[in-house]
PDB file of C-alpha atoms in Angstrom:
ATOM      1  CA  UNK A   1      -8.093 -54.949 -20.547  1.00  0.00           C
ATOM      2  CA  UNK A   2      -5.310 -52.750 -19.046  1.00  0.00           C
ATOM      3  CA  UNK A   3      -4.191 -53.443 -15.533  1.00  0.00           C
ATOM      4  CA  UNK A   4      -5.536 -51.035 -12.891  1.00  0.00           C
ATOM      5  CA  UNK A   5      -2.812 -48.884 -11.322  1.00  0.00           C
ATOM      6  CA  UNK A   6      -2.962 -47.221  -7.946  1.00  0.00           C
ATOM      7  CA  UNK A   7      -3.276 -43.451  -7.510  1.00  0.00           C
ATOM      8  CA  UNK A   8       0.487 -43.178  -7.642  1.00  0.00           C
ATOM      9  CA  UNK A   9       1.543 -43.895 -11.212  1.00  0.00           C
ATOM     10  CA  UNK A  10       4.837 -45.603 -11.993  1.00  0.00           C
ATOM     11  CA  UNK A  11       6.606 -42.298 -12.801  1.00  0.00           C
ATOM     12  CA  UNK A  12       5.426 -40.832  -9.496  1.00  0.00           C
ATOM     13  CA  UNK A  13       6.606 -43.954  -7.701  1.00  0.00           C
ATOM     14  CA  UNK A  14      10.094 -43.615  -9.170  1.00  0.00           C
ATOM     15  CA  UNK A  15      10.165 -39.931  -8.198  1.00  0.00           C
ATOM     16  CA  UNK A  16       8.925 -40.791  -4.678  1.00  0.00           C
ATOM     17  CA  UNK A  17      11.677 -43.379  -4.223  1.00  0.00           C
ATOM     18  CA  UNK A  18      14.299 -40.946  -5.547  1.00  0.00           C
ATOM     19  CA  UNK A  19      13.149 -38.345  -3.003  1.00  0.00           C
ATOM     20  CA  UNK A  20      13.507 -40.857  -0.196  1.00  0.00           C
ATOM     21  CA  UNK A  21      16.989 -41.850  -1.332  1.00  0.00           C
ATOM     22  CA  UNK A  22      18.256 -38.394  -2.225  1.00  0.00           C
ATOM     23  CA  UNK A  23      17.376 -35.768   0.408  1.00  0.00           C
ATOM     24  CA  UNK A  24      18.402 -32.940  -1.972  1.00  0.00           C
ATOM     25  CA  UNK A  25      15.174 -33.455  -3.897  1.00  0.00           C
ATOM     26  CA  UNK A  26      13.017 -33.040  -0.795  1.00  0.00           C
ATOM     27  CA  UNK A  27      11.441 -29.735   0.248  1.00  0.00           C
ATOM     28  CA  UNK A  28      13.218 -27.575   2.807  1.00  0.00           C
ATOM     29  CA  UNK A  29      10.604 -27.286   5.552  1.00  0.00           C
ATOM     30  CA  UNK A  30       8.596 -30.347   6.525  1.00  0.00           C
ATOM     31  CA  UNK A  31       6.136 -28.206   8.508  1.00  0.00           C
ATOM     32  CA  UNK A  32       4.952 -26.371   5.359  1.00  0.00           C
ATOM     33  CA  UNK A  33       2.836 -28.272   2.833  1.00  0.00           C
ATOM     34  CA  UNK A  34       3.810 -27.988  -0.819  1.00  0.00           C
ATOM     35  CA  UNK A  35       0.321 -28.986  -1.905  1.00  0.00           C
ATOM     36  CA  UNK A  36      -1.427 -26.354  -4.055  1.00  0.00           C
ATOM     37  CA  UNK A  37      -4.724 -27.166  -2.368  1.00  0.00           C
ATOM     38  CA  UNK A  38      -3.355 -26.649   1.155  1.00  0.00           C
ATOM     39  CA  UNK A  39      -1.441 -23.499   0.158  1.00  0.00           C
ATOM     40  CA  UNK A  40      -4.594 -21.928  -1.268  1.00  0.00           C
ATOM     41  CA  UNK A  41      -6.598 -22.869   1.813  1.00  0.00           C
ATOM     42  CA  UNK A  42      -3.947 -21.325   4.081  1.00  0.00           C
ATOM     43  CA  UNK A  43      -3.901 -18.155   1.970  1.00  0.00           C
ATOM     44  CA  UNK A  44      -7.650 -17.559   1.765  1.00  0.00           C
ATOM     45  CA  UNK A  45      -8.447 -18.566   5.358  1.00  0.00           C
ATOM     46  CA  UNK A  46      -5.592 -16.491   6.835  1.00  0.00           C
ATOM     47  CA  UNK A  47      -6.430 -14.256   9.804  1.00  0.00           C
ATOM     48  CA  UNK A  48      -6.106 -10.475   9.663  1.00  0.00           C
ATOM     49  CA  UNK A  49      -2.561 -10.214  11.044  1.00  0.00           C
ATOM     50  CA  UNK A  50      -1.316 -12.836   8.551  1.00  0.00           C
ATOM     51  CA  UNK A  51      -3.084 -10.972   5.734  1.00  0.00           C
ATOM     52  CA  UNK A  52      -1.185  -7.830   6.735  1.00  0.00           C
ATOM     53  CA  UNK A  53       2.119  -9.474   5.824  1.00  0.00           C
ATOM     54  CA  UNK A  54       0.611 -11.114   2.715  1.00  0.00           C
ATOM     55  CA  UNK A  55      -0.435  -7.643   1.539  1.00  0.00           C
ATOM     56  CA  UNK A  56       3.100  -6.283   1.239  1.00  0.00           C
ATOM     57  CA  UNK A  57       4.227  -4.006  -1.572  1.00  0.00           C
ATOM     58  CA  UNK A  58       7.675  -3.262  -2.985  1.00  0.00           C
ATOM     59  CA  UNK A  59       9.362  -0.024  -2.008  1.00  0.00           C
ATOM     60  CA  UNK A  60      10.514   2.408  -4.692  1.00  0.00           C
ATOM     61  CA  UNK A  61      14.177   2.215  -5.744  1.00  0.00           C
ATOM     62  CA  UNK A  62      15.171   5.289  -3.698  1.00  0.00           C
ATOM     63  CA  UNK A  63      13.397   3.960  -0.568  1.00  0.00           C
ATOM     64  CA  UNK A  64      15.091   0.568  -1.064  1.00  0.00           C
ATOM     65  CA  UNK A  65      18.468   2.284  -1.256  1.00  0.00           C
ATOM     66  CA  UNK A  66      17.790   4.483   1.776  1.00  0.00           C
ATOM     67  CA  UNK A  67      16.402   1.799   4.111  1.00  0.00           C
ATOM     68  CA  UNK A  68      18.015  -1.377   2.721  1.00  0.00           C
ATOM     69  CA  UNK A  69      14.574  -3.053   2.644  1.00  0.00           C
ATOM     70  CA  UNK A  70      12.843  -4.417  -0.447  1.00  0.00           C
ATOM     71  CA  UNK A  71       9.182  -4.528   0.650  1.00  0.00           C
ATOM     72  CA  UNK A  72       6.899  -3.577   3.539  1.00  0.00           C
ATOM     73  CA  UNK A  73       3.321  -4.359   4.551  1.00  0.00           C
ATOM     74  CA  UNK A  74       1.139  -1.604   3.121  1.00  0.00           C
ATOM     75  CA  UNK A  75      -0.869   0.668   5.414  1.00  0.00           C
ATOM     76  CA  UNK A  76      -3.233   3.623   5.301  1.00  0.00           C
ATOM     77  CA  UNK A  77      -1.627   7.010   4.450  1.00  0.00           C
ATOM     78  CA  UNK A  78       1.302   5.494   2.506  1.00  0.00           C
ATOM     79  CA  UNK A  79       1.816   7.113  -0.897  1.00  0.00           C
ATOM     80  CA  UNK A  80       1.896   4.581  -3.729  1.00  0.00           C
ATOM     81  CA  UNK A  81       2.206   4.351  -7.494  1.00  0.00           C
ATOM     82  CA  UNK A  82       0.353   1.656  -9.404  1.00  0.00           C
ATOM     83  CA  UNK A  83       2.689  -0.596 -11.407  1.00  0.00           C
ATOM     84  CA  UNK A  84       0.228  -2.931 -13.168  1.00  0.00           C
ATOM     85  CA  UNK A  85      -3.290  -2.993 -14.507  1.00  0.00           C
ATOM     86  CA  UNK A  86      -5.722  -0.503 -15.962  1.00  0.00           C
ATOM     87  CA  UNK A  87      -4.574   2.315 -13.655  1.00  0.00           C
ATOM     88  CA  UNK A  88      -0.839   1.805 -14.334  1.00  0.00           C
ATOM     89  CA  UNK A  89       1.420   4.833 -13.600  1.00  0.00           C
ATOM     90  CA  UNK A  90      -1.261   6.583 -11.485  1.00  0.00           C
ATOM     91  CA  UNK A  91      -0.202   7.742  -8.026  1.00  0.00           C
ATOM     92  CA  UNK A  92      -2.059   8.525  -4.830  1.00  0.00           C
ATOM     93  CA  UNK A  93      -2.410   8.050  -1.099  1.00  0.00           C
ATOM     94  CA  UNK A  94      -3.797   4.811   0.368  1.00  0.00           C
ATOM     95  CA  UNK A  95      -7.250   5.507   1.818  1.00  0.00           C
ATOM     96  CA  UNK A  96      -8.041   1.967   3.029  1.00  0.00           C
ATOM     97  CA  UNK A  97      -6.452  -1.465   3.232  1.00  0.00           C
ATOM     98  CA  UNK A  98      -9.280  -3.952   2.738  1.00  0.00           C
ATOM     99  CA  UNK A  99      -7.744  -7.114   4.201  1.00  0.00           C
ATOM    100  CA  UNK A 100     -10.933  -9.140   3.841  1.00  0.00           C
ATOM    101  CA  UNK A 101     -10.793  -8.760   0.042  1.00  0.00           C
ATOM    102  CA  UNK A 102      -6.966  -8.576  -0.282  1.00  0.00           C
ATOM    103  CA  UNK A 103      -7.198  -5.148  -1.978  1.00  0.00           C
ATOM    104  CA  UNK A 104      -6.076  -1.577  -1.317  1.00  0.00           C
ATOM    105  CA  UNK A 105      -8.125   1.559  -2.032  1.00  0.00           C
ATOM    106  CA  UNK A 106      -6.141   4.505  -3.403  1.00  0.00           C
ATOM    107  CA  UNK A 107      -7.487   8.055  -3.543  1.00  0.00           C
ATOM    108  CA  UNK A 108      -8.810   9.219  -6.950  1.00  0.00           C
ATOM    109  CA  UNK A 109      -8.871   5.613  -8.259  1.00  0.00           C
ATOM    110  CA  UNK A 110     -12.616   5.265  -8.781  1.00  0.00           C
ATOM    111  CA  UNK A 111     -15.088   4.138 -11.399  1.00  0.00           C
ATOM    112  CA  UNK A 112     -18.737   4.846 -12.164  1.00  0.00           C
ATOM    113  CA  UNK A 113     -21.366   2.206 -11.608  1.00  0.00           C
ATOM    114  CA  UNK A 114     -24.293   1.743 -13.981  1.00  0.00           C
ATOM    115  CA  UNK A 115     -26.567   3.741 -11.666  1.00  0.00           C
ATOM    116  CA  UNK A 116     -24.132   6.687 -11.647  1.00  0.00           C
ATOM    117  CA  UNK A 117     -22.577   6.114  -8.227  1.00  0.00           C
ATOM    118  CA  UNK A 118     -18.785   6.324  -7.951  1.00  0.00           C
ATOM    119  CA  UNK A 119     -17.005   3.535  -6.102  1.00  0.00           C
ATOM    120  CA  UNK A 120     -13.401   2.920  -5.094  1.00  0.00           C
ATOM    121  CA  UNK A 121     -11.533   0.384  -7.233  1.00  0.00           C
ATOM    122  CA  UNK A 122      -9.648  -2.234  -5.260  1.00  0.00           C
ATOM    123  CA  UNK A 123      -6.021  -2.628  -6.322  1.00  0.00           C
ATOM    124  CA  UNK A 124      -4.037  -5.744  -5.294  1.00  0.00           C
ATOM    125  CA  UNK A 125      -1.125  -4.826  -3.006  1.00  0.00           C
ATOM    126  CA  UNK A 126       1.331  -6.688  -5.262  1.00  0.00           C
ATOM    127  CA  UNK A 127       0.499  -4.222  -8.071  1.00  0.00           C
ATOM    128  CA  UNK A 128       1.630  -1.237  -6.009  1.00  0.00           C
ATOM    129  CA  UNK A 129       4.994   0.404  -5.348  1.00  0.00           C
ATOM    130  CA  UNK A 130       5.329   2.412  -2.135  1.00  0.00           C
ATOM    131  CA  UNK A 131       6.845   5.833  -2.899  1.00  0.00           C
ATOM    132  CA  UNK A 132       6.467   7.430   0.553  1.00  0.00           C
ATOM    133  CA  UNK A 133       6.124   5.656   3.897  1.00  0.00           C
ATOM    134  CA  UNK A 134       4.016   6.931   6.776  1.00  0.00           C
ATOM    135  CA  UNK A 135       6.575   6.699   9.570  1.00  0.00           C
ATOM    136  CA  UNK A 136       5.925   5.967  13.220  1.00  0.00           C
ATOM    137  CA  UNK A 137       8.008   4.259  15.891  1.00  0.00           C
ATOM    138  CA  UNK A 138       6.791   0.739  14.984  1.00  0.00           C
ATOM    139  CA  UNK A 139       7.472   1.233  11.272  1.00  0.00           C
ATOM    140  CA  UNK A 140      10.918   2.655  12.035  1.00  0.00           C
ATOM    141  CA  UNK A 141      11.712  -0.363  14.234  1.00  0.00           C
ATOM    142  CA  UNK A 142      10.525  -2.743  11.488  1.00  0.00           C
ATOM    143  CA  UNK A 143      12.762  -1.009   8.921  1.00  0.00           C
ATOM    144  CA  UNK A 144      15.784  -1.247  11.230  1.00  0.00           C
ATOM    145  CA  UNK A 145      15.049  -4.929  11.898  1.00  0.00           C
ATOM    146  CA  UNK A 146      14.685  -5.756   8.180  1.00  0.00           C
ATOM    147  CA  UNK A 147      17.639  -3.654   6.997  1.00  0.00           C
ATOM    148  CA  UNK A 148      19.991  -5.839   4.911  1.00  0.00           C
ATOM    149  CA  UNK A 149      22.809  -3.277   4.824  1.00  0.00           C
ATOM    150  CA  UNK A 150      23.308  -3.006   8.590  1.00  0.00           C
ATOM    151  CA  UNK A 151      26.226  -4.859  10.100  1.00  0.00           C
ATOM    152  CA  UNK A 152      25.654  -7.734  12.524  1.00  0.00           C
ATOM    153  CA  UNK A 153      26.326  -5.674  15.669  1.00  0.00           C
ATOM    154  CA  UNK A 154      23.077  -3.753  15.195  1.00  0.00           C
ATOM    155  CA  UNK A 155      24.644  -0.309  14.774  1.00  0.00           C
ATOM    156  CA  UNK A 156      22.617   2.209  12.801  1.00  0.00           C
ATOM    157  CA  UNK A 157      23.929   5.094  10.708  1.00  0.00           C
ATOM    158  CA  UNK A 158      23.287   7.575  13.554  1.00  0.00           C
ATOM    159  CA  UNK A 159      25.277   5.422  16.000  1.00  0.00           C
ATOM    160  CA  UNK A 160      28.183   5.226  13.549  1.00  0.00           C
ATOM    161  CA  UNK A 161      28.107   9.001  13.026  1.00  0.00           C
ATOM    162  CA  UNK A 162      27.929   9.694  16.777  1.00  0.00           C
ATOM    163  CA  UNK A 163      30.878   7.376  17.519  1.00  0.00           C
ATOM    164  CA  UNK A 164      33.240   9.896  15.927  1.00  0.00           C
ATOM    165  CA  UNK A 165      32.018  12.780  18.132  1.00  0.00           C
ATOM    166  CA  UNK A 166      34.006  13.483  21.344  1.00  0.00           C
TER     167      UNK A 166
END
């Protein structure tokens, strides 16, 4: 009869010891669990403000070049194009961001139910590309904060242009 082993098998034990000896093999942040179970729980039990950042979409190439930002949280009245799925290449304006279900409703993306009613089809935010941003002061501030092309002093393009004017 084979000898009973503990939950941690011998290979896991060797790996565990190697992690203790060599800190390069350890994860970067000790406050964040690397467990799949805990990650899924954190994702699906996230509150509304956390879901806002989870539901981010990539910006189009021209918006990325203009703002120096790769992605932004999606919001109502943004114009998007669908990059994946059954409705690929379709474009439209965001009519609702359904944070509870992690989906976005886009205008003219509907389907017919068996009883003849038309319903909005939820599209995951990761399947969208933002082609036009609805700008307000908060969004503008977020873009300036996230801009990768700006120098460390915090100068914007307008400030640089105005510095040459006497």
